[in-house]
PDB file of N, CA and C in Angstrom:
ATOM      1  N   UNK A  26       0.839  -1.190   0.000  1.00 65.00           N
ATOM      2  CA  UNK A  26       0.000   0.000   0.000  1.00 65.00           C
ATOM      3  C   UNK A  26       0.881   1.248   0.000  1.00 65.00           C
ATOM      4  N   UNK A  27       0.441   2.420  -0.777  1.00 74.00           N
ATOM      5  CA  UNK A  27       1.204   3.376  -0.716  1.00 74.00           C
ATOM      6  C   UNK A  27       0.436   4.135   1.000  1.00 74.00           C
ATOM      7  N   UNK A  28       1.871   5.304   0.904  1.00 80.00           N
ATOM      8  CA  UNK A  28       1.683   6.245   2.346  1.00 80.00           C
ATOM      9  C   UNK A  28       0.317   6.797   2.337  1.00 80.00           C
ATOM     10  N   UNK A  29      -0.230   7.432   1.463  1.00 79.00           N
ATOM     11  CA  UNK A  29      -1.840   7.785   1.882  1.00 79.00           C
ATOM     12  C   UNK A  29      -2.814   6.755   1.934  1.00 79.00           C
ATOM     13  N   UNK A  30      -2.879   6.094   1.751  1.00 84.00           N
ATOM     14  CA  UNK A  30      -3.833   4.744   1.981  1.00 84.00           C
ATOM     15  C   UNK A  30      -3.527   3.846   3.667  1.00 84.00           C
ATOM     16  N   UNK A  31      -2.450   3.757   3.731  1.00 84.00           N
ATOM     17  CA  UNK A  31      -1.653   3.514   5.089  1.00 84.00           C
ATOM     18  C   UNK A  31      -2.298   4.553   5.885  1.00 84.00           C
ATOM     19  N   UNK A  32      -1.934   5.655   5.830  1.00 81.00           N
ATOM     20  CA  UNK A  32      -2.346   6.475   6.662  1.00 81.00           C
ATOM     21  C   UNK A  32      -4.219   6.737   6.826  1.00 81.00           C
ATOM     22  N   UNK A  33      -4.617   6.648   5.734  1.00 80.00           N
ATOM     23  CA  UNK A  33      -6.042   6.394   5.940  1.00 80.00           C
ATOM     24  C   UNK A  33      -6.525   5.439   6.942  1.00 80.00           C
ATOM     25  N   UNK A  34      -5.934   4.086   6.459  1.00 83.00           N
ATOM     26  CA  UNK A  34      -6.533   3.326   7.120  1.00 83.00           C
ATOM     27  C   UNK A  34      -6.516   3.437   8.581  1.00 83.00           C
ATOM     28  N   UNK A  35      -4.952   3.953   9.054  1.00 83.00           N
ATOM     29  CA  UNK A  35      -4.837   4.468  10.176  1.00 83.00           C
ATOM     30  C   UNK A  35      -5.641   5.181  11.032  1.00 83.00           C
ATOM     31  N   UNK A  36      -6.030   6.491  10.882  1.00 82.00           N
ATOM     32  CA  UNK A  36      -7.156   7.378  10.823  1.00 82.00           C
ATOM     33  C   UNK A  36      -8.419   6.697  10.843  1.00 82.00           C
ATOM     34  N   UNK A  37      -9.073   5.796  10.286  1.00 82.00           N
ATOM     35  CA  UNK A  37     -10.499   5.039  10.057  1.00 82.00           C
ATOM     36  C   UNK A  37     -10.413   4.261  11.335  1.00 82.00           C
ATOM     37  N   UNK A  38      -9.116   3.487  11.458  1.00 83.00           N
ATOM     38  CA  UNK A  38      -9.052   2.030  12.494  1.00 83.00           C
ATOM     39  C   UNK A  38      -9.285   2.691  13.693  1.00 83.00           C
ATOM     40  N   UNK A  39      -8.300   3.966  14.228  1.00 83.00           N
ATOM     41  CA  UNK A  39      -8.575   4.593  15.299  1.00 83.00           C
ATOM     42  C   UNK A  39      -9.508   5.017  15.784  1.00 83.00           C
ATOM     43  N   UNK A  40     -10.073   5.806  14.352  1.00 82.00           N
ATOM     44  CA  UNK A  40     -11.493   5.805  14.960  1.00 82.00           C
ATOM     45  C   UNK A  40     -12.434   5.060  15.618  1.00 82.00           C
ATOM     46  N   UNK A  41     -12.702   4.454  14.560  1.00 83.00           N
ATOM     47  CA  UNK A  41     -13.474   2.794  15.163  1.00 83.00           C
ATOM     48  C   UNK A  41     -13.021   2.659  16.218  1.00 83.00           C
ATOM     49  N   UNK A  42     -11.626   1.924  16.460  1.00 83.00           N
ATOM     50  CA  UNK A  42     -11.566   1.792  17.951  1.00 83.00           C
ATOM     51  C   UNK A  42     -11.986   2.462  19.005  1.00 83.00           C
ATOM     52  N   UNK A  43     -12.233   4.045  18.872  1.00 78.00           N
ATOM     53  CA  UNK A  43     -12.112   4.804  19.669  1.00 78.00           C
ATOM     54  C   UNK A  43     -14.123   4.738  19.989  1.00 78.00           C
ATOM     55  N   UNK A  44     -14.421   4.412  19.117  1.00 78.00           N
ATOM     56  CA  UNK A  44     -16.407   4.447  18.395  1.00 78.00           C
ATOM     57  C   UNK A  44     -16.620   2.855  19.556  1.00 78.00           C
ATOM     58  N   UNK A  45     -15.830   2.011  18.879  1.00 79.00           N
ATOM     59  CA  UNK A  45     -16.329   1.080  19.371  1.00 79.00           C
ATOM     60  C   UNK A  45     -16.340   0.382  21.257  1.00 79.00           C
ATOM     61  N   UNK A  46     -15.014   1.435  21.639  1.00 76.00           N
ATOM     62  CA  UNK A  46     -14.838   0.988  22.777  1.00 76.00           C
ATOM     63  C   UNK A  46     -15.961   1.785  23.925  1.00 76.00           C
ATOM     64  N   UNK A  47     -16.391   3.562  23.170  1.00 69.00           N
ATOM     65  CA  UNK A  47     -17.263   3.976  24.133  1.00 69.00           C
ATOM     66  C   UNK A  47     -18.864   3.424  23.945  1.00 69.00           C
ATOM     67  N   UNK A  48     -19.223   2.737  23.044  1.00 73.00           N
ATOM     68  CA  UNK A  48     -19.939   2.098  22.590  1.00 73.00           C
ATOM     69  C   UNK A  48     -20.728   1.388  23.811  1.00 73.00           C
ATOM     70  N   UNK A  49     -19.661   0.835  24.056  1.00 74.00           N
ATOM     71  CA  UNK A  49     -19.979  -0.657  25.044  1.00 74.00           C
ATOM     72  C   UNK A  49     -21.112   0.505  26.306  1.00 74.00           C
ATOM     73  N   UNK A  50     -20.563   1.067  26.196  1.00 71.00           N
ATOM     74  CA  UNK A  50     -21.307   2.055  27.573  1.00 71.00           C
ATOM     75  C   UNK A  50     -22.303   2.907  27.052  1.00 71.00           C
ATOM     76  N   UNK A  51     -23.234   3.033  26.140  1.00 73.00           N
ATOM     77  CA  UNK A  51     -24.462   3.456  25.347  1.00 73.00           C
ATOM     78  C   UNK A  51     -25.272   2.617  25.244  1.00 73.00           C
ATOM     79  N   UNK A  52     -26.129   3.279  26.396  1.00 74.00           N
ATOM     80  CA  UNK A  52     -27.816   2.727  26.508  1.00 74.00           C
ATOM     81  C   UNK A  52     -28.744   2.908  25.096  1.00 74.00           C
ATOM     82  N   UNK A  53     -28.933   2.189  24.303  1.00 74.00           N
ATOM     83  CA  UNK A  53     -30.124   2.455  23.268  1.00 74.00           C
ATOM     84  C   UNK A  53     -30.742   1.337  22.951  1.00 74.00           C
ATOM     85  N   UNK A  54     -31.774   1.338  21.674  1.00 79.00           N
ATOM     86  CA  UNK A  54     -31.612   0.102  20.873  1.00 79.00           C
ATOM     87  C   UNK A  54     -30.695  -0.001  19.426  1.00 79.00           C
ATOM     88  N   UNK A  55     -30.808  -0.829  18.895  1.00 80.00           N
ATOM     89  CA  UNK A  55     -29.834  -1.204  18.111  1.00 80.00           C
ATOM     90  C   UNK A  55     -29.589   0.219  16.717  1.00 80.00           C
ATOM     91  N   UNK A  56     -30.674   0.717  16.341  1.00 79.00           N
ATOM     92  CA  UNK A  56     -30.294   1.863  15.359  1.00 79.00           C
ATOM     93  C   UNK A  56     -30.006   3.231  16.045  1.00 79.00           C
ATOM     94  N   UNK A  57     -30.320   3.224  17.421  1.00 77.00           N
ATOM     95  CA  UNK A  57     -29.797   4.751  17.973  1.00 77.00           C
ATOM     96  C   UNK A  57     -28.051   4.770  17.900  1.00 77.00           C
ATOM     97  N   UNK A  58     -27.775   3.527  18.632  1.00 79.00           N
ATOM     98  CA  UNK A  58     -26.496   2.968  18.793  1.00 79.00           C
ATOM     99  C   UNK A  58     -25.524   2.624  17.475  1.00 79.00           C
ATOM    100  N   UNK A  59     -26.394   2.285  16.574  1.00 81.00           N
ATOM    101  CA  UNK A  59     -25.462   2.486  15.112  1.00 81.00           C
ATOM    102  C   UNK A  59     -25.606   3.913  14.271  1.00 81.00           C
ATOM    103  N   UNK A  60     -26.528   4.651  14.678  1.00 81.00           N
ATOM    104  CA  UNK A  60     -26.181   6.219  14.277  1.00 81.00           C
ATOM    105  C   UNK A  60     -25.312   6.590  15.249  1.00 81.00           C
ATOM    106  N   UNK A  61     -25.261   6.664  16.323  1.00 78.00           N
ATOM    107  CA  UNK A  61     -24.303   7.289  17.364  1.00 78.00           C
ATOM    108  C   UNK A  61     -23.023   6.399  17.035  1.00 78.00           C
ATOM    109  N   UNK A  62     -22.465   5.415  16.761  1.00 81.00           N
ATOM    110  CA  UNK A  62     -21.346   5.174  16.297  1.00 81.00           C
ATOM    111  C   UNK A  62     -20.739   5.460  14.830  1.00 81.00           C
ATOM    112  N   UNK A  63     -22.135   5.944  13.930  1.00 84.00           N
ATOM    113  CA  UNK A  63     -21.621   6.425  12.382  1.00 84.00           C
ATOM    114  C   UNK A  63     -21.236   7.758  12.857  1.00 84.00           C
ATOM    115  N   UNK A  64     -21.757   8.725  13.514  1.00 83.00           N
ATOM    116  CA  UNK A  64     -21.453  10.006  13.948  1.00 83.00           C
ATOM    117  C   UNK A  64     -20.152   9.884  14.473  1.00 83.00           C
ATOM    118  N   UNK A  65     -19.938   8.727  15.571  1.00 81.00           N
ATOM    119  CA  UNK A  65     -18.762   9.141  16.207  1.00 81.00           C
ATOM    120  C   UNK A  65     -17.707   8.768  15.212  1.00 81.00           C
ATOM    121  N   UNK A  66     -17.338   8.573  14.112  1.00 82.00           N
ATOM    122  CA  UNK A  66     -16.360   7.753  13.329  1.00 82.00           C
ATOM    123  C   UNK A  66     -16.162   9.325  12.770  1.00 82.00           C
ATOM    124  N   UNK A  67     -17.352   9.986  12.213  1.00 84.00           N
ATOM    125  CA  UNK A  67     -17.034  10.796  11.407  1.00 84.00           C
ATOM    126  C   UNK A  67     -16.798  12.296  12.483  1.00 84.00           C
ATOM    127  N   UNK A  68     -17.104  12.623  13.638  1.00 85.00           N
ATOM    128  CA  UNK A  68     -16.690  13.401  14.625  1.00 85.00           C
ATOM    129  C   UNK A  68     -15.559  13.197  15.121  1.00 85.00           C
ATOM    130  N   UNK A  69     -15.183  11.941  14.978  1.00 83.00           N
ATOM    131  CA  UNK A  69     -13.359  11.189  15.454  1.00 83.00           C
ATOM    132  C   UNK A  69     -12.440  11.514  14.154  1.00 83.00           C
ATOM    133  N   UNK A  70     -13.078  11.301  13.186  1.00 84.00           N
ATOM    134  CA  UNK A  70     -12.030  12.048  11.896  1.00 84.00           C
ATOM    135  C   UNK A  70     -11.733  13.689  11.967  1.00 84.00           C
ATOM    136  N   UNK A  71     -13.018  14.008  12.096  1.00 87.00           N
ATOM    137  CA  UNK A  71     -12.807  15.664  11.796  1.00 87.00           C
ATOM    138  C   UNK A  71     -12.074  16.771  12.937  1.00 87.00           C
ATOM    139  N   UNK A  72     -12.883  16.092  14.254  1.00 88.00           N
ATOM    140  CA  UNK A  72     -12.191  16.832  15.130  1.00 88.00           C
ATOM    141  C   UNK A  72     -10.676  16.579  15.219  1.00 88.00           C
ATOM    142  N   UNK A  73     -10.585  14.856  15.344  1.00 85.00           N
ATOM    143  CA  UNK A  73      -9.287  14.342  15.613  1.00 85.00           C
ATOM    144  C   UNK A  73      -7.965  15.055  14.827  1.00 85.00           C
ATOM    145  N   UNK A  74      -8.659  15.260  13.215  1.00 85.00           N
ATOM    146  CA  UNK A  74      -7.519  15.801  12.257  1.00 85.00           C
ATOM    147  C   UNK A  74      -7.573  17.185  12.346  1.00 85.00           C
ATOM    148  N   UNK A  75      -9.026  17.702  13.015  1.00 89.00           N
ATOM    149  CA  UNK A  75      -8.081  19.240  13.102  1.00 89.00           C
ATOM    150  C   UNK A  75      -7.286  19.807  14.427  1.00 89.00           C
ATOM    151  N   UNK A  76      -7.275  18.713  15.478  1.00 86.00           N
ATOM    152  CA  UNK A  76      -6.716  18.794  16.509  1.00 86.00           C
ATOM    153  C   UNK A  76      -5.538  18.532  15.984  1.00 86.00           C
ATOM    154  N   UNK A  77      -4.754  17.311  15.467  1.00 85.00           N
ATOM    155  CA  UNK A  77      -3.981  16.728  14.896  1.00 85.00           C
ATOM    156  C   UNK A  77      -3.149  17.977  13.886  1.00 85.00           C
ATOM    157  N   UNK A  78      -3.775  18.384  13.206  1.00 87.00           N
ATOM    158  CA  UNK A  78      -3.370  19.711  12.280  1.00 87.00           C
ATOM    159  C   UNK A  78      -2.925  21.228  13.403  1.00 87.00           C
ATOM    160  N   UNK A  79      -3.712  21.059  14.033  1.00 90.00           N
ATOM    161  CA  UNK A  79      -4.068  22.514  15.075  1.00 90.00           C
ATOM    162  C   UNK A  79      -2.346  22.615  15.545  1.00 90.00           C
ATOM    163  N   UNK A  80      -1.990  21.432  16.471  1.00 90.00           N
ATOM    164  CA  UNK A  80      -0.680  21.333  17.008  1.00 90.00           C
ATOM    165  C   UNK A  80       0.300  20.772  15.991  1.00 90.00           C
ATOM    166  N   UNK A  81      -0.032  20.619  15.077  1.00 89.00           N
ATOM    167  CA  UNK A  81       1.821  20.094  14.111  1.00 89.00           C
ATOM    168  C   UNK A  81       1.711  18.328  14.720  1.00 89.00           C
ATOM    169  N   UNK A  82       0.605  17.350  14.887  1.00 87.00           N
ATOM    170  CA  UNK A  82       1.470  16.384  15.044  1.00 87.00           C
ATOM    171  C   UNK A  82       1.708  15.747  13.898  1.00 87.00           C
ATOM    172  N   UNK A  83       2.455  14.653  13.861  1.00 87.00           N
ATOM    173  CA  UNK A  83       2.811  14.189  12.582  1.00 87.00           C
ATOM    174  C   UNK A  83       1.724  13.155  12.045  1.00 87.00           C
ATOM    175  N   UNK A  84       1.295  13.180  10.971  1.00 85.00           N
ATOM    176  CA  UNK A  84       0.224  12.428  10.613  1.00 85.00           C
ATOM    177  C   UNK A  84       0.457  10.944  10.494  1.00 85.00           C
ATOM    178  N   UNK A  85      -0.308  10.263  11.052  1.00 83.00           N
ATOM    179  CA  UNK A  85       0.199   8.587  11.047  1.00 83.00           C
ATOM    180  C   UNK A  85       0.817   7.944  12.427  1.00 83.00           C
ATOM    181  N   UNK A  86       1.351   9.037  13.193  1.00 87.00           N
ATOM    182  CA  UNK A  86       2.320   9.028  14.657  1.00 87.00           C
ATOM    183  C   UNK A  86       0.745   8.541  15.564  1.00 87.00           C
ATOM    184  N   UNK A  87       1.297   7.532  16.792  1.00 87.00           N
ATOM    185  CA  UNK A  87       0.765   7.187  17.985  1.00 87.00           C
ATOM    186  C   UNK A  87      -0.151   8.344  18.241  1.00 87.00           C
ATOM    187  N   UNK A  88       0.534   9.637  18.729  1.00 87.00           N
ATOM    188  CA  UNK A  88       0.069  10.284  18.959  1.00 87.00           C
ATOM    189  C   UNK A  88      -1.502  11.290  18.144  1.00 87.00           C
ATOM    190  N   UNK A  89      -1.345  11.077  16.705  1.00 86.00           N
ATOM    191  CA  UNK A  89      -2.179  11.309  15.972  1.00 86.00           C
ATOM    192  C   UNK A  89      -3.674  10.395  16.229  1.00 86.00           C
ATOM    193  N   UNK A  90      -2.878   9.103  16.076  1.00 86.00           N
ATOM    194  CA  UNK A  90      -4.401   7.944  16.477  1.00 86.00           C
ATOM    195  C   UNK A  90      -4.587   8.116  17.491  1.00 86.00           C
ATOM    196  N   UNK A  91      -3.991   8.341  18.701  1.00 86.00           N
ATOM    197  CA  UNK A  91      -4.770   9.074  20.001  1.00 86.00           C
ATOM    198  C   UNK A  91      -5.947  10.148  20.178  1.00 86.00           C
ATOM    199  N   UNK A  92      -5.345  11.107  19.722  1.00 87.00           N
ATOM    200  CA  UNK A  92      -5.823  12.245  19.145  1.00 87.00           C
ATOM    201  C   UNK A  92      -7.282  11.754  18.812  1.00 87.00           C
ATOM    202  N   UNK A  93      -7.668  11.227  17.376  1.00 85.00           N
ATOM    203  CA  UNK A  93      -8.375  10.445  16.817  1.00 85.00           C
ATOM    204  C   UNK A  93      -9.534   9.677  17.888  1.00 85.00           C
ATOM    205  N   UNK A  94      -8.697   8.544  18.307  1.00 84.00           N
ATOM    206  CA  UNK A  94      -9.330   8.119  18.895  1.00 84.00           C
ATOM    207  C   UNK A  94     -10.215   8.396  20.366  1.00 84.00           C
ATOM    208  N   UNK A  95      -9.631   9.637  20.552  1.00 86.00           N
ATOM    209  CA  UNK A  95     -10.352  10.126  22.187  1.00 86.00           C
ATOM    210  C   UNK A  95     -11.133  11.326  21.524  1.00 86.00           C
ATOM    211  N   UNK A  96     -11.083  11.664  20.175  1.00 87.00           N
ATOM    212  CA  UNK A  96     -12.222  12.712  19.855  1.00 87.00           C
ATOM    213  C   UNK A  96     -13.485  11.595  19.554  1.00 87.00           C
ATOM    214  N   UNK A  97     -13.172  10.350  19.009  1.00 83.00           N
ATOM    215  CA  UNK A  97     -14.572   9.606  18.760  1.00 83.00           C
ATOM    216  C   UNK A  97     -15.001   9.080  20.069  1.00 83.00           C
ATOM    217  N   UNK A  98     -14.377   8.948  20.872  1.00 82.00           N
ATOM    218  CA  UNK A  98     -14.694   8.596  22.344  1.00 82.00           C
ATOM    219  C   UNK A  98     -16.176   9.976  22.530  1.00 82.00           C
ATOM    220  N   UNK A  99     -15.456  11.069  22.603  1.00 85.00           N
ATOM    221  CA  UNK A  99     -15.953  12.252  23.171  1.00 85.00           C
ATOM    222  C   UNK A  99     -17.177  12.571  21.892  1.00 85.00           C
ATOM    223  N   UNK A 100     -17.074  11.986  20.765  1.00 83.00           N
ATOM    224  CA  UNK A 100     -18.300  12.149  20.021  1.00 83.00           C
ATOM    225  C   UNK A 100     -19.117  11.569  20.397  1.00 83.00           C
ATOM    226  N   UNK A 101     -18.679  10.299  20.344  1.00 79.00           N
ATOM    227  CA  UNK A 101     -20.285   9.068  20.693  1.00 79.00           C
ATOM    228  C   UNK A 101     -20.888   9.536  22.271  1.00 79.00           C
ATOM    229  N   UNK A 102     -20.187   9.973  23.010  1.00 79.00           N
ATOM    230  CA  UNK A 102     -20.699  10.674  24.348  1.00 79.00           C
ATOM    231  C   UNK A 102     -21.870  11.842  23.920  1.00 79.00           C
ATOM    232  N   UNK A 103     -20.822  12.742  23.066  1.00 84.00           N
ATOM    233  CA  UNK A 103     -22.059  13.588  22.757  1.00 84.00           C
ATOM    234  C   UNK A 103     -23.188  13.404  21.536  1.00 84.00           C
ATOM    235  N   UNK A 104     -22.890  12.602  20.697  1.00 82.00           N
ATOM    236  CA  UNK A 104     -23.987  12.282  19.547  1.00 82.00           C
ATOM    237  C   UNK A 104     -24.943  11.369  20.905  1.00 82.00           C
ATOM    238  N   UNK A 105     -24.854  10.385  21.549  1.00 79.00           N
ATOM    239  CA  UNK A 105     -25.494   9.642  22.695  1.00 79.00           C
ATOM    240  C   UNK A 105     -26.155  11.077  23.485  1.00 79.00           C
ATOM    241  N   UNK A 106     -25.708  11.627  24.216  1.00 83.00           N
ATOM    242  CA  UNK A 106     -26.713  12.527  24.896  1.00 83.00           C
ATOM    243  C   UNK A 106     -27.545  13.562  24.303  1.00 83.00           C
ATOM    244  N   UNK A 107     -26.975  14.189  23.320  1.00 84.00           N
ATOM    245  CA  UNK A 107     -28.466  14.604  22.359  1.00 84.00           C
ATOM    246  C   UNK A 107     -29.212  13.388  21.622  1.00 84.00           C
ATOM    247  N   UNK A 108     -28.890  12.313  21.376  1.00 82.00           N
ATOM    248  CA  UNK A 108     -30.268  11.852  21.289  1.00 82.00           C
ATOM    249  C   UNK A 108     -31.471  11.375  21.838  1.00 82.00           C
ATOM    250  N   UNK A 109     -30.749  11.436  23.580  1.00 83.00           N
ATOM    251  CA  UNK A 109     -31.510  11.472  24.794  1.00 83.00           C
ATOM    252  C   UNK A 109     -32.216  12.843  24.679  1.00 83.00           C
ATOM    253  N   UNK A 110     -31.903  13.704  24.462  1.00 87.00           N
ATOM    254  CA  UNK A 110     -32.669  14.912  24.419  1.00 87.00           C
ATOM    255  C   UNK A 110     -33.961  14.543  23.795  1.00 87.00           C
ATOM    256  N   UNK A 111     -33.556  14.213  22.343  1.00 86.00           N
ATOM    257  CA  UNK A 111     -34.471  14.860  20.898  1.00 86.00           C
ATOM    258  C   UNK A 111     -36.292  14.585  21.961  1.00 86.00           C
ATOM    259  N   UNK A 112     -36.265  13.359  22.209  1.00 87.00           N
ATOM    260  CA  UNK A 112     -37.856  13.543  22.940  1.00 87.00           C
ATOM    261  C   UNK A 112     -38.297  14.454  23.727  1.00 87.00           C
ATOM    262  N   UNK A 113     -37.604  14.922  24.701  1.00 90.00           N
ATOM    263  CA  UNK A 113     -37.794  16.214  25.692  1.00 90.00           C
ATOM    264  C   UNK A 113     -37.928  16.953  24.226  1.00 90.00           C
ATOM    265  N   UNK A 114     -37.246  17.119  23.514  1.00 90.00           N
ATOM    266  CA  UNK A 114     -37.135  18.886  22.565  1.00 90.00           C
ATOM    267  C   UNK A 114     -38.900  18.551  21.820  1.00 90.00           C
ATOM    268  N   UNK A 115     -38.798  17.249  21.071  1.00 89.00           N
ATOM    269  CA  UNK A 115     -40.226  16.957  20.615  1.00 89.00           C
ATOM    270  C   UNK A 115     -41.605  17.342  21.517  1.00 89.00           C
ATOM    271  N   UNK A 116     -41.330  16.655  22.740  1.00 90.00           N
ATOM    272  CA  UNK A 116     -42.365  17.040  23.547  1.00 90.00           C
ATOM    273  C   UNK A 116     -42.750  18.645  23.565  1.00 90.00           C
ATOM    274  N   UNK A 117     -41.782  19.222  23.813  1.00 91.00           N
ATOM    275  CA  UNK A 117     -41.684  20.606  24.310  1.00 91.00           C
ATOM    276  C   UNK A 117     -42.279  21.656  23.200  1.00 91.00           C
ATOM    277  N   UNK A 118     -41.737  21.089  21.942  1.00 90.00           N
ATOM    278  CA  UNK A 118     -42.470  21.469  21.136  1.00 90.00           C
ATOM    279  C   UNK A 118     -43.941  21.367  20.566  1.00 90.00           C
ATOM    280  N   UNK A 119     -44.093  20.236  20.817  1.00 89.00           N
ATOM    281  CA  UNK A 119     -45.578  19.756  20.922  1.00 89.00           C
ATOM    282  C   UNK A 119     -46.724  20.844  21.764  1.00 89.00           C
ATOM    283  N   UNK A 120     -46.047  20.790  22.993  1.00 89.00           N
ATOM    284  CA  UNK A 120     -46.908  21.430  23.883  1.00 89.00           C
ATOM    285  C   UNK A 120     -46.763  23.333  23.439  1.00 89.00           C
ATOM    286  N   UNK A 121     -45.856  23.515  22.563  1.00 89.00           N
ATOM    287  CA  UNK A 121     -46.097  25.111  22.379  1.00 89.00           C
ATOM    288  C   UNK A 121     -46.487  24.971  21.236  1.00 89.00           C
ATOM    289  N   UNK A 122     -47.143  24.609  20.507  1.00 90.00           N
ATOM    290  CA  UNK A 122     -47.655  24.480  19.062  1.00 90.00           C
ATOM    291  C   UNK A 122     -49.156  23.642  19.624  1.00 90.00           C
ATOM    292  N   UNK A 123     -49.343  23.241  20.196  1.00 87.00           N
ATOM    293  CA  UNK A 123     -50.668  22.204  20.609  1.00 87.00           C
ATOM    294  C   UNK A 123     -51.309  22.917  21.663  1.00 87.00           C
ATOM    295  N   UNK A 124     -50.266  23.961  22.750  1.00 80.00           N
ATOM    296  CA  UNK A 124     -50.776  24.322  23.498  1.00 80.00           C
ATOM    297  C   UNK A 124     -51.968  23.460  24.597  1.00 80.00           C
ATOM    298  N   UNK A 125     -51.143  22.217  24.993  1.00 67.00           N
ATOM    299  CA  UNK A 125     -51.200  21.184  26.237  1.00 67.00           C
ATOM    300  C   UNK A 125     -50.466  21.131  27.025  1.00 67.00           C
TER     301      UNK A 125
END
């Protein structure tokens, strides 16, 4: 494999790892829990690489898949607690439009 493909995969695996390990600790059923882990893959790429970019680390380095991997940690936390919300926000809305 050439260096950008290597390094992709790098970047993807971390993620995942990082998706799959906070995973284990997300209360849902089975499609809340596989949107909250598609979110966190793609919140573990974006944040991870502009954290990763932000400080100069070197792309592909330990430290990069860290990076990576504790932003998808910290996604699936937060994609998981707003979707605990969305019913409170539904309700709430209900009752100012229905006026109940």
């Amino acid at each position: 494999m050439d260096d950008q493909t290597t390094l992709l995969v790098k970047i993807g695996g971390s993620a995942a790892f990082g998706a799959a390990v906070s995973l284990k600790f997300i209360p849902g059923n089975w499609w809340q829990r596989g949107l909250s882990f598609g979110a966190s893959l793609g919140i573990g790429c974006l944040v991870g690489g502009f954290v990763a970019e932000k400080y100069s680390v070197i792309p592909g380095s330990i430290t990069h898949m860290l990076a990576i991997a504790a932003a998808a940690v910290f996604g699936l936390s937060m994609v998981s607690n707003l979707m605990q919300q969305i019913p409170e926000w539904l309700a709430a809305a209900r009752r100012k439009f229905l006026g109940s």
